Short mmCIF file of C-alpha atoms in Angstrom, two decimals:
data_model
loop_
_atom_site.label_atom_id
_atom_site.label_comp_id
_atom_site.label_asym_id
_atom_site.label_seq_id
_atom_site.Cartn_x
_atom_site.Cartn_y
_atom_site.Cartn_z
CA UNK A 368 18.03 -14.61 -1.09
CA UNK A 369 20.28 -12.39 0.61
CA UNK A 370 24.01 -10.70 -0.29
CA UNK A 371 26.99 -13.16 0.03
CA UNK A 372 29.32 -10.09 0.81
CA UNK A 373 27.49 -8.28 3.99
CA UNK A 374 29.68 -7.97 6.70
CA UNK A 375 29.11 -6.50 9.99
CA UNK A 376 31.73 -4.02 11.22
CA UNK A 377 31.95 -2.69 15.01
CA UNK A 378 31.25 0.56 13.62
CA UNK A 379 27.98 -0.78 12.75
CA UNK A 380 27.03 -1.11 16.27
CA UNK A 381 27.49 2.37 17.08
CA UNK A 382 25.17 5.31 16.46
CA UNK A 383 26.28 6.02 13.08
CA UNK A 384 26.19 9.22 11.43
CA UNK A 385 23.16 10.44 13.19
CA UNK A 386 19.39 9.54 13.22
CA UNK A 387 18.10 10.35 9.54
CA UNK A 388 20.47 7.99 7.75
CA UNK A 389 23.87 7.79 7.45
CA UNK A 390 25.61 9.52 4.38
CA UNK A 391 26.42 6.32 2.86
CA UNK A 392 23.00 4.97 3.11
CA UNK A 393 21.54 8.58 1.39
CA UNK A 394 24.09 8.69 -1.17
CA UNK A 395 23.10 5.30 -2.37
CA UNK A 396 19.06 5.85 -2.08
CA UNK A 397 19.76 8.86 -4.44
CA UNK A 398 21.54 6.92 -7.30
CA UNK A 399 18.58 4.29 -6.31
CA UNK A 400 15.96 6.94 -7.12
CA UNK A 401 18.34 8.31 -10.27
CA UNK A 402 18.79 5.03 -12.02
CA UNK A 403 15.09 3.76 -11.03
CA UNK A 404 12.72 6.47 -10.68
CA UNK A 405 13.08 8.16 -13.96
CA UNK A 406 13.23 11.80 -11.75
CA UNK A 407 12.69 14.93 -13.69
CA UNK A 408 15.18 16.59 -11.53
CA UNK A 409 17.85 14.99 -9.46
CA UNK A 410 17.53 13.08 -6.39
CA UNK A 411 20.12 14.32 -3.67
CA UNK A 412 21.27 12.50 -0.51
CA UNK A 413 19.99 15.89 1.68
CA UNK A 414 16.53 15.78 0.71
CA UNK A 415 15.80 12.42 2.07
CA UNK A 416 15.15 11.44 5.57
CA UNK A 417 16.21 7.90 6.57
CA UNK A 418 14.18 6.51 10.08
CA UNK A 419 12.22 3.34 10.91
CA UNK A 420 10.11 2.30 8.56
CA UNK A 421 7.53 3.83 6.83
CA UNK A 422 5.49 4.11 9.26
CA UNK A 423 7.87 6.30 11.84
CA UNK A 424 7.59 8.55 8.57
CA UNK A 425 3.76 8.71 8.11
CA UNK A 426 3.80 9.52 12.10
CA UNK A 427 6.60 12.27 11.65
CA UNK A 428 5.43 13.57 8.74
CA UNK A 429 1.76 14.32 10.35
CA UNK A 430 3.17 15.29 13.62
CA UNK A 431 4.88 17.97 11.02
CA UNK A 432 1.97 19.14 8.64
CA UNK A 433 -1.27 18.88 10.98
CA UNK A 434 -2.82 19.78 13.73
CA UNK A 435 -4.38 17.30 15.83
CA UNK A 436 -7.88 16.59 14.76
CA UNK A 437 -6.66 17.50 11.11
CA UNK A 438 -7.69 15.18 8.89
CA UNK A 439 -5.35 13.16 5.65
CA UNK A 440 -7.38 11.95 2.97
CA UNK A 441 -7.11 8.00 1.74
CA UNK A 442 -9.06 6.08 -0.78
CA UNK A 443 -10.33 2.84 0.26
CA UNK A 444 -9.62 -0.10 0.23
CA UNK A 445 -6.47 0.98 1.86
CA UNK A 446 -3.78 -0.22 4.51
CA UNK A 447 -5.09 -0.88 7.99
CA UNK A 448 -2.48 0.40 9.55
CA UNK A 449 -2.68 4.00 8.19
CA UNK A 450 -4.82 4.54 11.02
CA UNK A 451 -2.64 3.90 13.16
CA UNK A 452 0.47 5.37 12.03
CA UNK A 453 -1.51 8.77 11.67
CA UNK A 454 -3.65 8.80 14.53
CA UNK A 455 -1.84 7.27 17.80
CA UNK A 456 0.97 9.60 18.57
CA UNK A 457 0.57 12.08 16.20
CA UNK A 458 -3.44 12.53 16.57
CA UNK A 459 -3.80 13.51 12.65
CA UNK A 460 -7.36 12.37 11.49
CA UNK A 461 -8.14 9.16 8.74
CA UNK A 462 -9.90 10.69 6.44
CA UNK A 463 -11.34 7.41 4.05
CA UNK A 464 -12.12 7.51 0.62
CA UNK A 465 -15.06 5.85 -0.73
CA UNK A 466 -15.26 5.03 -4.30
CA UNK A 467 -18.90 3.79 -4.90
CA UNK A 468 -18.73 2.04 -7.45
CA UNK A 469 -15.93 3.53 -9.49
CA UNK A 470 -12.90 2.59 -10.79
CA UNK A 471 -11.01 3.39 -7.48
CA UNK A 472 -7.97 3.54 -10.35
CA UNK A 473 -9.71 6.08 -12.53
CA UNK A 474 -9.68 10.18 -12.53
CA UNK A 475 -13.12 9.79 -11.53
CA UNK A 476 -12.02 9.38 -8.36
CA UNK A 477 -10.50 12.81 -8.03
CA UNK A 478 -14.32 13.92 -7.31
CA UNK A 479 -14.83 12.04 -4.75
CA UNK A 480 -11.89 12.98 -2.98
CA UNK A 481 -13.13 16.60 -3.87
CA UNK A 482 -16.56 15.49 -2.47
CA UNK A 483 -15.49 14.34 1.08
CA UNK A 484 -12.57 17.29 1.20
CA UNK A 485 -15.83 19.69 0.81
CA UNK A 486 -17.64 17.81 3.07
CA UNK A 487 -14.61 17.46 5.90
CA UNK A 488 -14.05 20.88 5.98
CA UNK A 489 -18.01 22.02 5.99
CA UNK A 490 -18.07 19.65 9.12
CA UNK A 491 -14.68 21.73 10.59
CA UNK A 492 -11.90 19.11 9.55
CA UNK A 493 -9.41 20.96 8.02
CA UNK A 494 -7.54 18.28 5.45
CA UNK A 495 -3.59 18.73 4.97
CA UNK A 496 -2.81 15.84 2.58
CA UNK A 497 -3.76 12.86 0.46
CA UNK A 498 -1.47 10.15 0.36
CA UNK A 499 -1.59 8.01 -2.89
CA UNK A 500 -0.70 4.62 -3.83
CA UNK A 501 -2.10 4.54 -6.79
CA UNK A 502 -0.12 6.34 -9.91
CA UNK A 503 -2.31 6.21 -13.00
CA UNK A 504 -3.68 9.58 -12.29
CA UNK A 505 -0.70 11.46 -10.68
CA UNK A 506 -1.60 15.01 -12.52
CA UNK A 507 -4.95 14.83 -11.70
CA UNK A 508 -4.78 14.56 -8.30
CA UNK A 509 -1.53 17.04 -8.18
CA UNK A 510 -4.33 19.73 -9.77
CA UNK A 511 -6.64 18.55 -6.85
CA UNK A 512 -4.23 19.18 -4.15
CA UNK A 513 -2.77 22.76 -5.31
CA UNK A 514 -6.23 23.43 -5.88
CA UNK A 515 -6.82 23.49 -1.95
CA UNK A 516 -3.41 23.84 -0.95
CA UNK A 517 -2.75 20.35 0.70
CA UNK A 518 0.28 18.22 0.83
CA UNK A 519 0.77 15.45 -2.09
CA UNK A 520 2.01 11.74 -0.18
CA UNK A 521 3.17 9.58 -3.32
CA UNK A 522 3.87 5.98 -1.61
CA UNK A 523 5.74 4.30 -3.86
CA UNK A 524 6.82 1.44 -1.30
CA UNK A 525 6.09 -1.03 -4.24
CA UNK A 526 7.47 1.03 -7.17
CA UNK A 527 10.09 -2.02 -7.94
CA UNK A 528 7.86 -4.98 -7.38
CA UNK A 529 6.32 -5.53 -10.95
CA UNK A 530 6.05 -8.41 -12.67
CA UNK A 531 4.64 -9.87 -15.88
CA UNK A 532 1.30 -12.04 -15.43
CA UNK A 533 -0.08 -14.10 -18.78
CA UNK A 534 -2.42 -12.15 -19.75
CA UNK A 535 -0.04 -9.19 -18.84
CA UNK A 536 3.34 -10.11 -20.48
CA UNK A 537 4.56 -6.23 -20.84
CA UNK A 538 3.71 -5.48 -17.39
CA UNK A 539 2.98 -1.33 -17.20
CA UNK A 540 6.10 0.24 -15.52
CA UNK A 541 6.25 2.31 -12.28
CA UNK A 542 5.68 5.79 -12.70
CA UNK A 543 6.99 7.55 -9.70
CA UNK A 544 5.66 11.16 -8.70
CA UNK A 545 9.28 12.03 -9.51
CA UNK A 546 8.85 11.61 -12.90
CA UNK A 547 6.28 13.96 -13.58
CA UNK A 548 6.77 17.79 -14.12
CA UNK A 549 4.98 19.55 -11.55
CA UNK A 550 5.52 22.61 -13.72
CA UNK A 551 1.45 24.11 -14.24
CA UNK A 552 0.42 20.95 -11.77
CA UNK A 553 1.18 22.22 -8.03
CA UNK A 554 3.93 23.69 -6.02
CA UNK A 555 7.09 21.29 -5.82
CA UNK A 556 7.72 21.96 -1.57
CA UNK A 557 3.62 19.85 -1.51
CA UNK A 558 5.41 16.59 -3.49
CA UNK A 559 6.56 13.99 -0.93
CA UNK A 560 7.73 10.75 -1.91
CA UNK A 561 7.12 7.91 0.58
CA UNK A 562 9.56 4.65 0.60
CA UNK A 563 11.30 1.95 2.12
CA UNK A 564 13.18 -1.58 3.06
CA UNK A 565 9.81 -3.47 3.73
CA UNK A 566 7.96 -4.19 0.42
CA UNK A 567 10.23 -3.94 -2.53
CA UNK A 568 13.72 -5.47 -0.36
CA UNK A 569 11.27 -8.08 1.80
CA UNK A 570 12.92 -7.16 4.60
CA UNK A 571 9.96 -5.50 6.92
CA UNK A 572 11.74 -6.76 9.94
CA UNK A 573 14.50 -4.53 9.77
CA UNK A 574 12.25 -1.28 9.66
CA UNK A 575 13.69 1.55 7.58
CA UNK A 576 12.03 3.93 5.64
CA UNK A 577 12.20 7.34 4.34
CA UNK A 578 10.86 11.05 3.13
CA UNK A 579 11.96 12.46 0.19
CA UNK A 580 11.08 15.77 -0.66
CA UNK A 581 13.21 17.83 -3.21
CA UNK A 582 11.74 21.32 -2.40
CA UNK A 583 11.13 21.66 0.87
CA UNK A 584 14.13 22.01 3.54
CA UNK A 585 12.12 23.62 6.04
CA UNK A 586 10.07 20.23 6.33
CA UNK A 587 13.03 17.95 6.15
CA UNK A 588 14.50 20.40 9.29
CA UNK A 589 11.29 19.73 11.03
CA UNK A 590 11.43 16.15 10.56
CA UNK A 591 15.15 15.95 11.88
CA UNK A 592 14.10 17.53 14.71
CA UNK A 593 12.44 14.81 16.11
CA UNK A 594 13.97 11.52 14.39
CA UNK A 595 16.31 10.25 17.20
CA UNK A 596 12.54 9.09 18.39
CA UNK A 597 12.48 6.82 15.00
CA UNK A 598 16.11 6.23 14.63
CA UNK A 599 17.09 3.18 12.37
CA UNK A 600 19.67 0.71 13.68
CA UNK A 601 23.17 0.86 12.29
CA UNK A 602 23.16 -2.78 10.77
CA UNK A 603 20.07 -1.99 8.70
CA UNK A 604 21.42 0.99 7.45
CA UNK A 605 24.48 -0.97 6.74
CA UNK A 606 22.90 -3.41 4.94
CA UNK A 607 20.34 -1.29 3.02
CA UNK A 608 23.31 0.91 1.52
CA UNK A 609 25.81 -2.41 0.80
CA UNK A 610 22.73 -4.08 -1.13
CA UNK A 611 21.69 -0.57 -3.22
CA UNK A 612 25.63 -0.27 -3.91
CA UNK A 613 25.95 -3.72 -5.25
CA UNK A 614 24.88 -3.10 -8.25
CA UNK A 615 25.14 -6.42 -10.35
CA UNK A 616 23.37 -8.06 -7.03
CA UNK A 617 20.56 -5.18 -7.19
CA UNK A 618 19.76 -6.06 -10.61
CA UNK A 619 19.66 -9.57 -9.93
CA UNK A 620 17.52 -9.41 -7.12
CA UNK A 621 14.99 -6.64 -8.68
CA UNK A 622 14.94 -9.05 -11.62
CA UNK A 623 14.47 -12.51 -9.48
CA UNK A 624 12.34 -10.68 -7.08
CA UNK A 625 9.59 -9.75 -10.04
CA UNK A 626 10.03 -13.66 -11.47
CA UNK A 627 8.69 -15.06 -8.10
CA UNK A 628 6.08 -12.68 -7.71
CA UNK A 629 4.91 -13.58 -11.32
CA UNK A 630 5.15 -17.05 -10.21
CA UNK A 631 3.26 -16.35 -6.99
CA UNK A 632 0.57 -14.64 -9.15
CA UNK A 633 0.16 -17.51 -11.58
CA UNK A 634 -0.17 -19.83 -9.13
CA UNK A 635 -2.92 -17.66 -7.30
CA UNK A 636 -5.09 -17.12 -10.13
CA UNK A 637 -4.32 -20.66 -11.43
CA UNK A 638 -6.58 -21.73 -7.97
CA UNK A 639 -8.83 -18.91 -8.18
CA UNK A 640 -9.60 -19.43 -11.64
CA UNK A 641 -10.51 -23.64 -10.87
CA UNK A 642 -12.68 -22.21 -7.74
CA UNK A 643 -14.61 -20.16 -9.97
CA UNK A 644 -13.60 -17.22 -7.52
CA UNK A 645 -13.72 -13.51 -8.93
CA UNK A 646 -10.42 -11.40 -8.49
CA UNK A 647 -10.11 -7.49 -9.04
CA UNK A 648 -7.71 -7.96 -12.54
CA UNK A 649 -5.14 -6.20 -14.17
CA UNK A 650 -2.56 -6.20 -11.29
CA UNK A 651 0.83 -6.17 -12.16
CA UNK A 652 2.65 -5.01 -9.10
CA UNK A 653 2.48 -5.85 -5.28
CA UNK A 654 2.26 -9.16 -2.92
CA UNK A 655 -1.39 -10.02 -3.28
CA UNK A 656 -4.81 -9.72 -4.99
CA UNK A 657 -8.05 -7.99 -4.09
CA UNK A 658 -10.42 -11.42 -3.94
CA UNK A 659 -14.04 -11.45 -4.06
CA UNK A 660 -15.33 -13.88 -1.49
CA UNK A 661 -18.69 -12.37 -1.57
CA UNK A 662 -20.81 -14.73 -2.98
CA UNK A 663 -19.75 -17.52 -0.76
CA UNK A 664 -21.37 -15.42 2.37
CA UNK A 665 -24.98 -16.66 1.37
CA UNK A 666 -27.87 -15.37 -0.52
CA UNK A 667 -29.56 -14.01 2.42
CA UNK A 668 -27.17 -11.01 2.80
CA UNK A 669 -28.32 -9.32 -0.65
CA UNK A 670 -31.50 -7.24 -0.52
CA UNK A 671 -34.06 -5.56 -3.68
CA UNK A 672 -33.16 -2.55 -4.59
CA UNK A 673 -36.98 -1.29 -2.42
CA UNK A 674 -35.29 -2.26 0.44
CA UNK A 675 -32.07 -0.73 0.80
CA UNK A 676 -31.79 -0.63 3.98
CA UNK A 677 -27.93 -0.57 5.58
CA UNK A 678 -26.83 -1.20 1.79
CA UNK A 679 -24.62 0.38 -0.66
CA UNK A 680 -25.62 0.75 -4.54
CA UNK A 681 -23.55 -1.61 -5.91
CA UNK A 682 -25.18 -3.71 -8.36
CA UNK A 683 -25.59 -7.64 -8.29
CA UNK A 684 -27.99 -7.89 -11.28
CA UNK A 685 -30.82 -6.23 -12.55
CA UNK A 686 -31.81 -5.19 -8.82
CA UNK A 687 -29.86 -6.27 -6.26
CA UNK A 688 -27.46 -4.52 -4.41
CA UNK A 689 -24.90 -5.80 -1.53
CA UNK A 690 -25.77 -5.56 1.68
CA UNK A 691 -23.06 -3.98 4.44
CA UNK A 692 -25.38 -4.28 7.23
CA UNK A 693 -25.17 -6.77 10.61
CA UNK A 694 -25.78 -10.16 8.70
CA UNK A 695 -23.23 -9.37 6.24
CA UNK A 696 -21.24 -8.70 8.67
CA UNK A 697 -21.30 -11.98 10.74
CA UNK A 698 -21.19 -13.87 7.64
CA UNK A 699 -17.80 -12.30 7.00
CA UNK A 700 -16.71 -13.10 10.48
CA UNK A 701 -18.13 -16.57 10.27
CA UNK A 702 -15.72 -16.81 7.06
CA UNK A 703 -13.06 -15.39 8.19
CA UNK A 704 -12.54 -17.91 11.44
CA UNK A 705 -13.51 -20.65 8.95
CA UNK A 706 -10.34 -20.24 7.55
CA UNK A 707 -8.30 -19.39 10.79
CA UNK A 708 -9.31 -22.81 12.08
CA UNK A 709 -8.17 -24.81 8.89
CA UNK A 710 -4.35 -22.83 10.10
CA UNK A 711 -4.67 -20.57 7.09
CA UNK A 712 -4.58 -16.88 7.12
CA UNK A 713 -6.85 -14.76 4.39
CA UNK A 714 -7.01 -10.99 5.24
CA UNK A 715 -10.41 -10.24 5.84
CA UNK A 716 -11.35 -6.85 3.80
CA UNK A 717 -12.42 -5.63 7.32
CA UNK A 718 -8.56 -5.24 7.89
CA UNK A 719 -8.45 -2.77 5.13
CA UNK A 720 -11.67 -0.47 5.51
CA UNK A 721 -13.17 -2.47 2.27
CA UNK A 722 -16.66 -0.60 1.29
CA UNK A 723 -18.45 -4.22 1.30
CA UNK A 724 -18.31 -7.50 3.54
CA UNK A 725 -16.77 -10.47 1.53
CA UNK A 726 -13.18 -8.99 -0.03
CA UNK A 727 -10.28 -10.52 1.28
CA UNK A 728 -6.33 -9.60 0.52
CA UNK A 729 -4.61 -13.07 -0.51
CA UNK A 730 -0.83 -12.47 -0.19
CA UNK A 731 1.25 -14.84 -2.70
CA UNK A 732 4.71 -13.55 -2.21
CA UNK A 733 5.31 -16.27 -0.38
CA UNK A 734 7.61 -19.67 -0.35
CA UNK A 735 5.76 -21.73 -3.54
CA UNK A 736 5.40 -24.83 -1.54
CA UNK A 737 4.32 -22.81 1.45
CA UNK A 738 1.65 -20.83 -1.06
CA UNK A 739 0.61 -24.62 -2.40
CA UNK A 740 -0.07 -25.55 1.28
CA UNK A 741 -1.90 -22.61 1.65
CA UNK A 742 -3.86 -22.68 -0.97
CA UNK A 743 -4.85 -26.37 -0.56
CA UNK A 744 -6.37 -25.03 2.84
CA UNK A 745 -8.36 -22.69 1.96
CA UNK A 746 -9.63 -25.16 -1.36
CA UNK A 747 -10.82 -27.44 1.50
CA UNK A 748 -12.32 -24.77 3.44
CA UNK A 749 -13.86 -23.24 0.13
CA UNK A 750 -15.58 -26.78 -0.65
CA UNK A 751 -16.80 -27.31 2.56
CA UNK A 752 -18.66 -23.22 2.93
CA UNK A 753 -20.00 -24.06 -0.17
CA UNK A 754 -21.94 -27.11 0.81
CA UNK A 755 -23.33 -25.29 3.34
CA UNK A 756 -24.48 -22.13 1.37
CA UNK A 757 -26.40 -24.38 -1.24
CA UNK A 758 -27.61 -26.95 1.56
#
């Protein structure tokens, strides 16, 4: 799928209009954000900072609010490459999340991010920020960060990929940090708003991504201080702003775009489902599911609750709970290159700082008949682990 109309003009080789986005490209991220983001005060094109991708943002942005060795807090499971875009140039500190057994969705989860914010800065790691991806519990978590006085990351790079699933046929819309009156919650100038081309456009090859921030100029100054070292080509820019400006095509793609992901989903779940494989449910947005692959790793990796020894308290029955230790460990490993040599890739949960061995990310925004190959794969690797488990 891609606009019928895009056409590339010499200008578009040039350096444009600078390197935070070109006016046209701002103009039409605002309206974007206006018309989609249900913002309690207007989006304009000079509080948002165009560069490329997401990640030149996350690396600018720290570079802007930390020192190095300061530390951003994440809840896990949670994008690999966070450490990297935080850490490398920028030398801010990952600061995971760990949810213990509770809904990593839930407000209950404010408290732990209290607990290991208390017990980062007891050890002499200041923290500067959380960044979020999760938007059930926006006003909790804005009370937790004016609390302390740290920076609120909303990444919304998903906000327009929901779709309807079966048992979901009214799937939940996006609520963007935008929406929601900071009034009482926290100052406006901590409220950043992370997006860009990759997720919701499928277009991760032509890195652009952006900051907005409606109340705080002197960070958006910072940030254009140093941007020519993250500047976006012209022809993504280009494109970006002809696609948003289109806006019978936008609709139509938003609208398409959320019918193949539902289809992708179905399809998913369909196998899971016949494999008598376990999913984290009630997903209605994103390119893949949270799979439990954990009882496919053998028996011998669970422990009694008298011997928890390198485990974590997450029960498997009146008392078991799963081991995280070295045999757990290879097992994953021993999985995981199971299905690398049937020519299949399933993202180990070791990719994604997963509290316990045995979760895997299965991406299904994908081709269907390259998803149906896929998935025939990993059914043949599936029966044949499983045969040797019970054997």
């Amino acid at each position: 799928m891609y606009h019928p109309l895009l056409e590339i003009q010499p200008r578009h080789f040039t350096y444009g209009d600078g390197p935070f986005g070109s006016r046209a490209l701002r103009a039409a991220l605002s309206n974007f954000f206006n018309d989609y983001f249900n913002p309690v005060n207007k989006v304009l094109a000079e509080q948002l900072l165009v560069v490329a991708g997401v990640t030149s943002i996350l690396d600018l942005i720290t570079w802007a609010i930390a020192d190095p060795g300061d530390g951003i807090l994440i809840g896990r499971p949670l994008y690999g490459s966070f450490l990297n875009d935080l850490k490398t140039r920028s030398e801010g500190k990952l600061v995971t999340v760990s949810s213990e057994g509770l809904d990593p969705m839930g407000e209950e989860m404010v408290k732990q991010y209290e607990r290991e914010f208390l017990k980062q800065e007891k050890s002499g790691t200041k923290i500067k920020a959380v960044i979020l991806a999760s938007k059930e519990t926006l006003k909790a978590y804005m009370r937790f960060c004016q609390k302390y006085h740290i920076h609120f990351i909303s990444d919304e790079v998903y906000a327009m990929s929901i779709y309807k699933t079966p048992d979901n046929t009214h799937a939940i819309p996006f609520t963007s940090a935008l929406s929601i009156d900071t009034t009482d919650l926290i100052d406006p100038y901590l409220v950043h708003i992370l997006y860009g081309i990759s997720k919701d456009f499928s277009s991760n090859g032509l890195r652009a991504g952006l900051l907005l921030t409606q109340h705080n100029k002197s960070l958006i100054k910072s940030l254009r201080s140093i941007a020519p070292f993250s500047w976006s080509a012209s022809t993504t820019d280009h494109f970006w702003s002809t696609l948003l400006n289109d806006r019978p095509f936008l609709s139509y793609y938003l609208a398409e775009n959320s019918r193949r992901l539902s289809e992708g989903y179905a399809l998913l779940t369909s196998f899971l489902q016949k494999h008598n494989i376990k999913w984290v449910e009630g997903s209605n947005a994103g390119f893949f599911l949270w799979v439990d692959f954990r009882g496919l790793l053998g028996k011998d990796i669970f422990v009694n609750e008298e011997e928890k020894v390198d485990a974590v308290a997450v029960e498997r029955g009146p008392s078991q709970v799963y081991r995280t230790g070295k045999k757990a460990q290879e097992r994953d490993e021993w999985f995981f290159e199971k299905m690398a040599r049937a020519k299949v890739f399933v993202a180990s949960g070791n990719f994604f700082f997963a509290e316990e061995h045995g979760w895997y990310r299965v991406t299904f925004s994908v081709p269907k008949e390259v998803l149906k190959v896929g998935l025939e794969r990993v059914g043949r690797v599936l029966e044949e682990v499983k045969r040797e488990v019970e054997g």
